[in-house]
XYZ file of N, CA and C in Angstrom:
423
model
N 150.645 158.676 98.632
C 151.027 157.725 99.655
C 149.886 156.771 99.804
N 150.061 155.568 99.687
C 149.084 154.505 99.824
C 148.760 154.099 101.318
N 147.666 153.784 101.577
C 147.302 153.478 103.090
C 147.214 151.799 103.076
N 147.587 151.346 104.132
C 147.532 149.945 104.500
C 146.659 149.655 105.555
N 145.745 148.739 105.383
C 144.919 148.318 106.660
C 145.702 147.623 107.677
N 145.677 147.982 108.764
C 146.314 147.367 109.898
C 145.247 146.263 110.457
N 145.711 145.065 110.547
C 144.878 143.933 111.177
C 145.379 143.563 112.574
N 144.614 142.931 113.260
C 144.939 142.522 114.602
C 146.292 141.783 114.637
N 146.448 140.965 113.654
C 147.589 140.045 113.544
C 148.975 140.908 113.301
N 148.829 142.304 113.040
C 149.957 143.113 112.868
C 150.318 143.833 114.094
N 149.479 143.736 115.176
C 149.760 144.488 116.433
C 150.158 143.590 117.509
N 151.277 143.807 118.086
C 151.756 142.985 119.180
C 150.909 143.346 120.294
N 150.340 142.320 120.954
C 149.618 142.351 122.192
C 148.150 143.054 121.895
N 147.671 142.858 120.898
C 146.307 143.413 120.475
C 145.204 142.798 121.441
N 144.060 143.611 121.678
C 143.052 143.133 122.512
C 141.782 143.071 121.575
N 141.143 142.003 121.515
C 139.976 141.778 120.779
C 138.841 141.350 121.636
N 137.658 141.737 121.234
C 136.296 141.221 122.019
C 135.694 140.289 121.121
N 135.456 139.109 121.674
C 134.840 137.981 120.769
C 133.531 138.480 120.186
N 132.799 139.405 120.810
C 131.595 139.914 120.390
C 131.645 140.561 118.981
N 132.799 141.206 118.797
C 133.091 141.695 117.436
C 133.100 140.640 116.280
N 133.167 139.394 116.563
C 133.170 138.392 115.655
C 131.872 137.568 115.597
N 130.934 137.971 116.293
C 129.673 137.331 116.409
C 128.338 138.117 115.800
N 127.587 137.317 115.402
C 126.278 137.821 114.884
C 125.436 138.362 115.914
N 124.345 139.188 115.784
C 123.462 139.574 116.902
C 122.802 138.426 117.365
N 122.448 137.328 116.641
C 121.831 136.191 117.236
C 122.642 135.367 118.214
N 123.978 135.362 117.861
C 125.001 134.769 118.665
C 124.993 135.304 120.063
N 125.145 136.754 120.017
C 125.332 137.576 121.123
C 124.021 137.482 122.081
N 122.821 137.597 121.535
C 121.702 137.335 122.251
C 121.429 136.048 122.905
N 121.996 135.050 122.180
C 121.931 133.647 122.815
C 122.951 133.528 123.927
N 124.164 134.185 123.801
C 125.096 134.091 124.868
C 124.749 134.811 126.136
N 124.066 136.038 125.915
C 123.669 136.871 127.106
C 122.577 136.211 127.768
N 121.675 135.531 127.011
C 120.423 134.809 127.553
C 120.884 133.469 128.369
N 122.152 133.221 128.084
C 122.745 131.914 128.542
C 122.040 130.567 128.285
N 121.466 130.602 127.137
C 120.680 129.438 126.526
C 121.561 128.474 125.911
N 122.707 128.896 125.325
C 123.713 128.044 124.557
C 122.990 127.072 123.628
N 122.336 127.925 122.714
C 121.652 127.065 121.607
C 122.122 127.338 120.205
N 122.990 128.390 120.286
C 123.569 128.980 119.006
C 124.997 128.731 119.027
N 125.504 128.028 118.090
C 126.913 127.642 117.914
C 127.918 128.955 117.779
N 128.757 129.076 118.801
C 129.764 130.155 118.754
C 131.138 129.849 118.307
N 131.352 128.601 117.974
C 132.682 127.998 117.821
C 133.335 128.897 116.746
N 132.831 129.177 115.627
C 133.572 129.865 114.620
C 133.929 131.331 115.016
N 133.144 131.937 115.703
C 133.380 133.396 116.283
C 134.590 133.304 117.250
N 134.504 132.385 118.161
C 135.642 132.374 119.093
C 136.957 132.023 118.544
N 137.087 131.063 117.596
C 138.167 130.662 116.879
C 138.694 131.787 116.006
N 137.721 132.431 115.453
C 138.138 133.613 114.571
C 138.861 134.740 115.426
N 138.291 134.948 116.533
C 138.862 135.925 117.539
C 140.249 135.552 117.826
N 140.624 134.375 118.221
C 141.884 133.708 118.565
C 142.704 133.972 117.317
N 142.302 133.493 116.219
C 142.945 133.432 114.977
C 143.493 134.886 114.437
N 142.618 135.777 114.797
C 142.869 137.178 114.385
C 144.124 137.787 114.949
N 144.543 137.181 116.033
C 145.759 137.747 116.700
C 147.122 137.185 116.010
N 146.868 136.370 115.177
C 148.070 135.862 114.346
C 149.189 135.467 115.296
N 150.391 135.519 114.761
C 151.562 135.064 115.391
C 152.233 135.999 116.469
N 151.512 137.252 116.481
C 152.008 138.147 117.546
C 151.295 137.939 119.013
N 150.401 137.305 119.090
C 149.525 137.078 120.378
C 148.812 138.249 120.740
N 148.194 138.080 121.884
C 147.325 139.254 122.451
C 146.318 138.738 123.234
N 145.216 139.361 123.433
C 144.134 138.990 124.458
C 142.875 139.007 123.671
N 142.190 137.931 123.922
C 140.725 137.715 123.485
C 139.713 137.932 124.770
N 139.031 139.007 124.779
C 138.102 139.194 125.882
C 136.896 138.402 125.448
N 136.409 137.712 126.521
C 135.154 136.971 126.417
C 134.053 137.457 127.435
N 133.308 138.170 127.057
C 132.228 138.825 127.954
C 131.313 137.799 128.662
N 130.943 138.002 129.811
C 129.945 137.150 130.656
C 128.893 136.608 129.821
N 128.721 135.334 129.916
C 127.624 134.577 129.170
C 127.999 133.118 129.088
N 127.172 132.409 128.337
C 127.226 131.145 128.052
C 127.430 130.729 126.601
N 128.585 130.153 126.105
C 128.980 129.953 124.864
C 128.957 128.552 124.559
N 128.289 128.116 123.428
C 128.050 126.767 122.888
C 129.256 126.629 121.889
N 129.845 125.509 122.058
C 131.012 125.250 121.007
C 130.620 123.772 120.464
N 130.848 123.524 119.233
C 130.450 122.196 118.704
C 131.779 121.565 118.049
N 132.878 122.192 118.379
C 134.261 121.566 118.137
C 135.325 122.230 118.827
N 136.366 121.495 119.071
C 137.434 121.888 119.941
C 137.977 123.297 119.547
N 138.231 124.184 120.399
C 138.849 125.503 120.246
C 140.363 125.280 120.395
N 141.224 125.857 119.633
C 142.689 125.867 119.698
C 143.305 127.101 119.945
N 143.968 127.262 121.148
C 144.728 128.634 121.450
C 146.128 128.498 120.859
N 146.613 129.557 120.353
C 147.855 129.757 119.805
C 148.771 130.397 120.836
N 150.138 130.341 120.467
C 151.136 130.777 121.264
C 150.984 132.392 121.548
N 151.059 132.852 122.733
C 150.873 134.139 123.058
C 149.539 134.637 123.323
N 148.710 133.790 123.014
C 147.252 134.248 123.157
C 146.664 134.103 124.580
N 145.858 135.016 125.060
C 145.287 134.738 126.395
C 143.798 135.043 126.156
N 142.971 134.036 126.860
C 141.569 134.150 126.878
C 141.213 134.583 128.220
N 140.520 135.782 128.288
C 140.134 136.392 129.446
C 138.677 136.607 129.603
N 138.007 135.827 130.578
C 136.619 135.921 130.593
C 136.166 137.061 131.732
N 134.896 137.273 131.809
C 134.448 138.297 132.876
C 133.807 137.557 133.917
N 134.474 136.491 134.400
C 133.824 135.603 135.413
C 133.804 136.090 136.763
N 132.848 136.137 137.599
C 132.777 136.565 139.023
C 132.301 135.393 139.859
N 133.330 134.751 140.405
C 133.058 133.537 141.195
C 132.899 133.903 142.703
N 132.129 134.960 143.032
C 131.741 135.276 144.283
C 130.851 136.495 144.343
N 130.888 137.148 145.459
C 129.965 138.365 145.628
C 128.566 138.075 145.612
N 127.809 138.895 144.770
C 126.397 138.773 144.722
C 125.780 137.918 143.536
N 126.811 137.634 142.714
C 126.414 136.815 141.378
C 126.382 135.236 141.726
N 125.484 134.777 141.148
C 125.314 133.223 141.252
C 126.383 132.778 140.255
N 126.726 131.485 140.460
C 127.624 130.821 139.427
C 127.135 130.854 137.938
N 125.867 130.577 137.779
C 125.218 130.631 136.383
C 125.253 132.048 135.799
N 124.801 132.909 136.616
C 124.775 134.462 136.154
C 125.995 135.152 135.961
N 126.977 134.820 136.875
C 128.082 135.699 137.035
C 129.399 135.136 136.312
N 129.272 134.231 135.371
C 130.500 133.579 134.793
C 130.428 133.745 133.323
N 131.680 133.666 132.785
C 131.909 133.445 131.409
C 132.072 131.924 131.247
N 131.108 131.114 130.503
C 131.103 129.745 130.422
C 131.364 129.323 128.918
N 132.270 128.526 128.635
C 132.293 127.922 127.347
C 132.048 126.505 127.496
N 130.930 126.063 126.710
C 130.307 124.813 126.980
C 130.622 123.909 125.713
N 131.229 122.761 125.790
C 131.585 121.954 124.697
C 130.615 120.938 124.387
N 129.936 120.874 123.232
C 129.018 119.851 122.900
C 129.416 119.208 121.634
N 130.455 118.344 121.895
C 131.004 117.531 120.704
C 131.781 116.276 121.220
N 132.465 115.488 120.360
C 133.026 114.396 120.863
C 134.687 114.523 120.759
N 135.167 115.651 120.548
C 136.526 115.851 120.389
C 137.235 115.664 121.696
N 138.696 115.765 121.578
C 139.372 115.463 122.976
C 139.055 116.514 123.843
N 138.807 117.858 123.718
C 138.794 118.798 124.748
C 138.014 119.999 124.265
N 137.547 120.715 125.348
C 136.765 122.089 125.010
C 137.893 122.989 124.369
N 138.944 123.102 124.990
C 140.022 124.127 124.663
C 141.332 123.295 124.751
N 142.024 123.479 123.591
C 143.408 122.794 123.421
C 144.499 123.888 123.459
N 145.514 123.681 124.238
C 146.673 124.467 124.302
C 148.021 123.677 123.714
N 147.675 122.581 123.100
C 148.658 121.681 122.632
C 149.585 122.545 121.623
N 150.951 122.586 121.966
C 151.865 123.193 120.915
C 151.988 124.745 121.165
N 151.280 125.249 122.123
C 151.117 126.711 122.389
C 151.985 127.007 123.642
N 152.715 128.082 123.670
C 153.268 128.486 124.913
C 153.028 129.960 125.156
N 153.218 130.267 126.352
C 153.081 131.771 126.806
C 151.642 132.083 126.719
N 150.685 131.125 127.189
C 149.241 131.405 127.006
C 148.679 131.669 128.488
N 147.477 132.385 128.543
C 146.767 132.545 129.781
C 145.278 132.141 129.516
N 144.785 131.428 130.292
C 143.300 131.233 130.392
C 142.768 131.541 131.745
N 142.068 132.696 131.727
C 141.515 133.013 133.111
C 140.040 133.527 133.141
N 139.408 133.531 134.340
C 138.154 134.045 134.560
C 137.075 133.440 133.737
N 137.254 132.135 133.431
C 136.096 131.491 132.598
C 136.041 130.157 133.035
N 134.901 129.545 132.759
C 134.527 128.077 133.107
C 134.375 127.217 131.777
N 135.019 126.096 131.733
C 134.906 125.150 130.754
C 134.025 123.891 131.164
N 132.917 123.733 130.286
C 131.974 122.860 130.771
C 131.507 121.943 129.660
N 130.901 120.838 129.929
C 130.282 119.921 128.969
C 128.762 119.671 129.429
N 128.115 118.960 128.499
C 126.659 118.721 128.809
C 126.697 117.490 129.828
N 127.622 116.675 129.777
C 127.698 115.541 130.562
C 127.009 114.245 129.967
N 127.084 113.305 130.788
C 126.512 111.931 130.350
C 125.198 111.945 129.562
N 125.073 111.165 128.451
C 123.813 111.260 127.770
C 123.726 112.057 126.542
N 124.864 112.807 126.505
C 125.046 113.620 125.199
C 126.489 113.494 124.679
N 126.718 114.139 123.661
C 128.096 114.161 123.133
C 128.919 115.200 123.900
N 129.938 114.758 124.446
C 130.714 115.689 125.159
C 132.190 115.338 125.048
N 133.096 116.421 125.213
C 134.525 116.206 125.058
C 135.113 115.274 126.251
N 136.173 114.818 126.088
C 136.885 113.991 127.167
C 137.346 114.965 128.339
N 137.744 116.187 128.122
C 138.262 116.999 129.033
C 137.949 118.397 128.797
N 138.090 119.241 129.613
C 137.878 120.753 129.374
C 138.999 121.382 128.812
N 140.267 121.157 129.444
C 141.482 121.836 128.880
C 142.529 120.902 128.643
N 142.949 120.865 127.458
C 144.128 119.811 127.006
C 145.337 120.616 126.899
N 146.360 120.136 127.707
C 147.716 120.869 127.905
C 148.829 120.052 127.076
N 148.642 118.688 127.030
C 149.685 118.006 126.492
C 149.429 117.624 125.211
N 149.608 116.371 124.887
C 149.464 115.760 123.456
C 147.991 115.375 123.026
N 147.708 115.639 121.968
C 146.323 114.984 121.366
C 146.330 113.419 121.579
C-alpha cells in the first residue's frame, strides 16, 4: 500500500502557524518588533498552503514587515494574537503587519469571500517613505 503525503491544501479548515513558514532570522526579527526582515513570502506561503479548502493562518504576536501586497483567498482567516488592552502596551501586545511598498494595500481581499481578519493591526511607515494607499482592500484593485 502506497502512502500519500497529506498537505494543508487537502484538509478542510486546517490551521497553520506562520512561524512554520519562516526562517529563524525572520522569527527573531518579528519577536524583537524591529521589522527589518521581509516576511512577505512566508505569510503569503502560509495563506497559499491552505489551497482552495480554506482554513486559519495563526500569526503570533510581533511586528511583520511586508514589501508587497498580501492576498487573502476565499475561506482563509488571518488570526493574530493581538491584545488591545490589559497590561500590554499597543506596541508590545499586538500582531502588526507593516507594509513598506507602493502597492494598493497591505492586505487585499479582492475576489475572496468568507474570510476573517481579526486581532491584528495593519500599518504603514507613513509619509516620507514608500507606503500602500490603504491597509485593507475589500473592493476592486
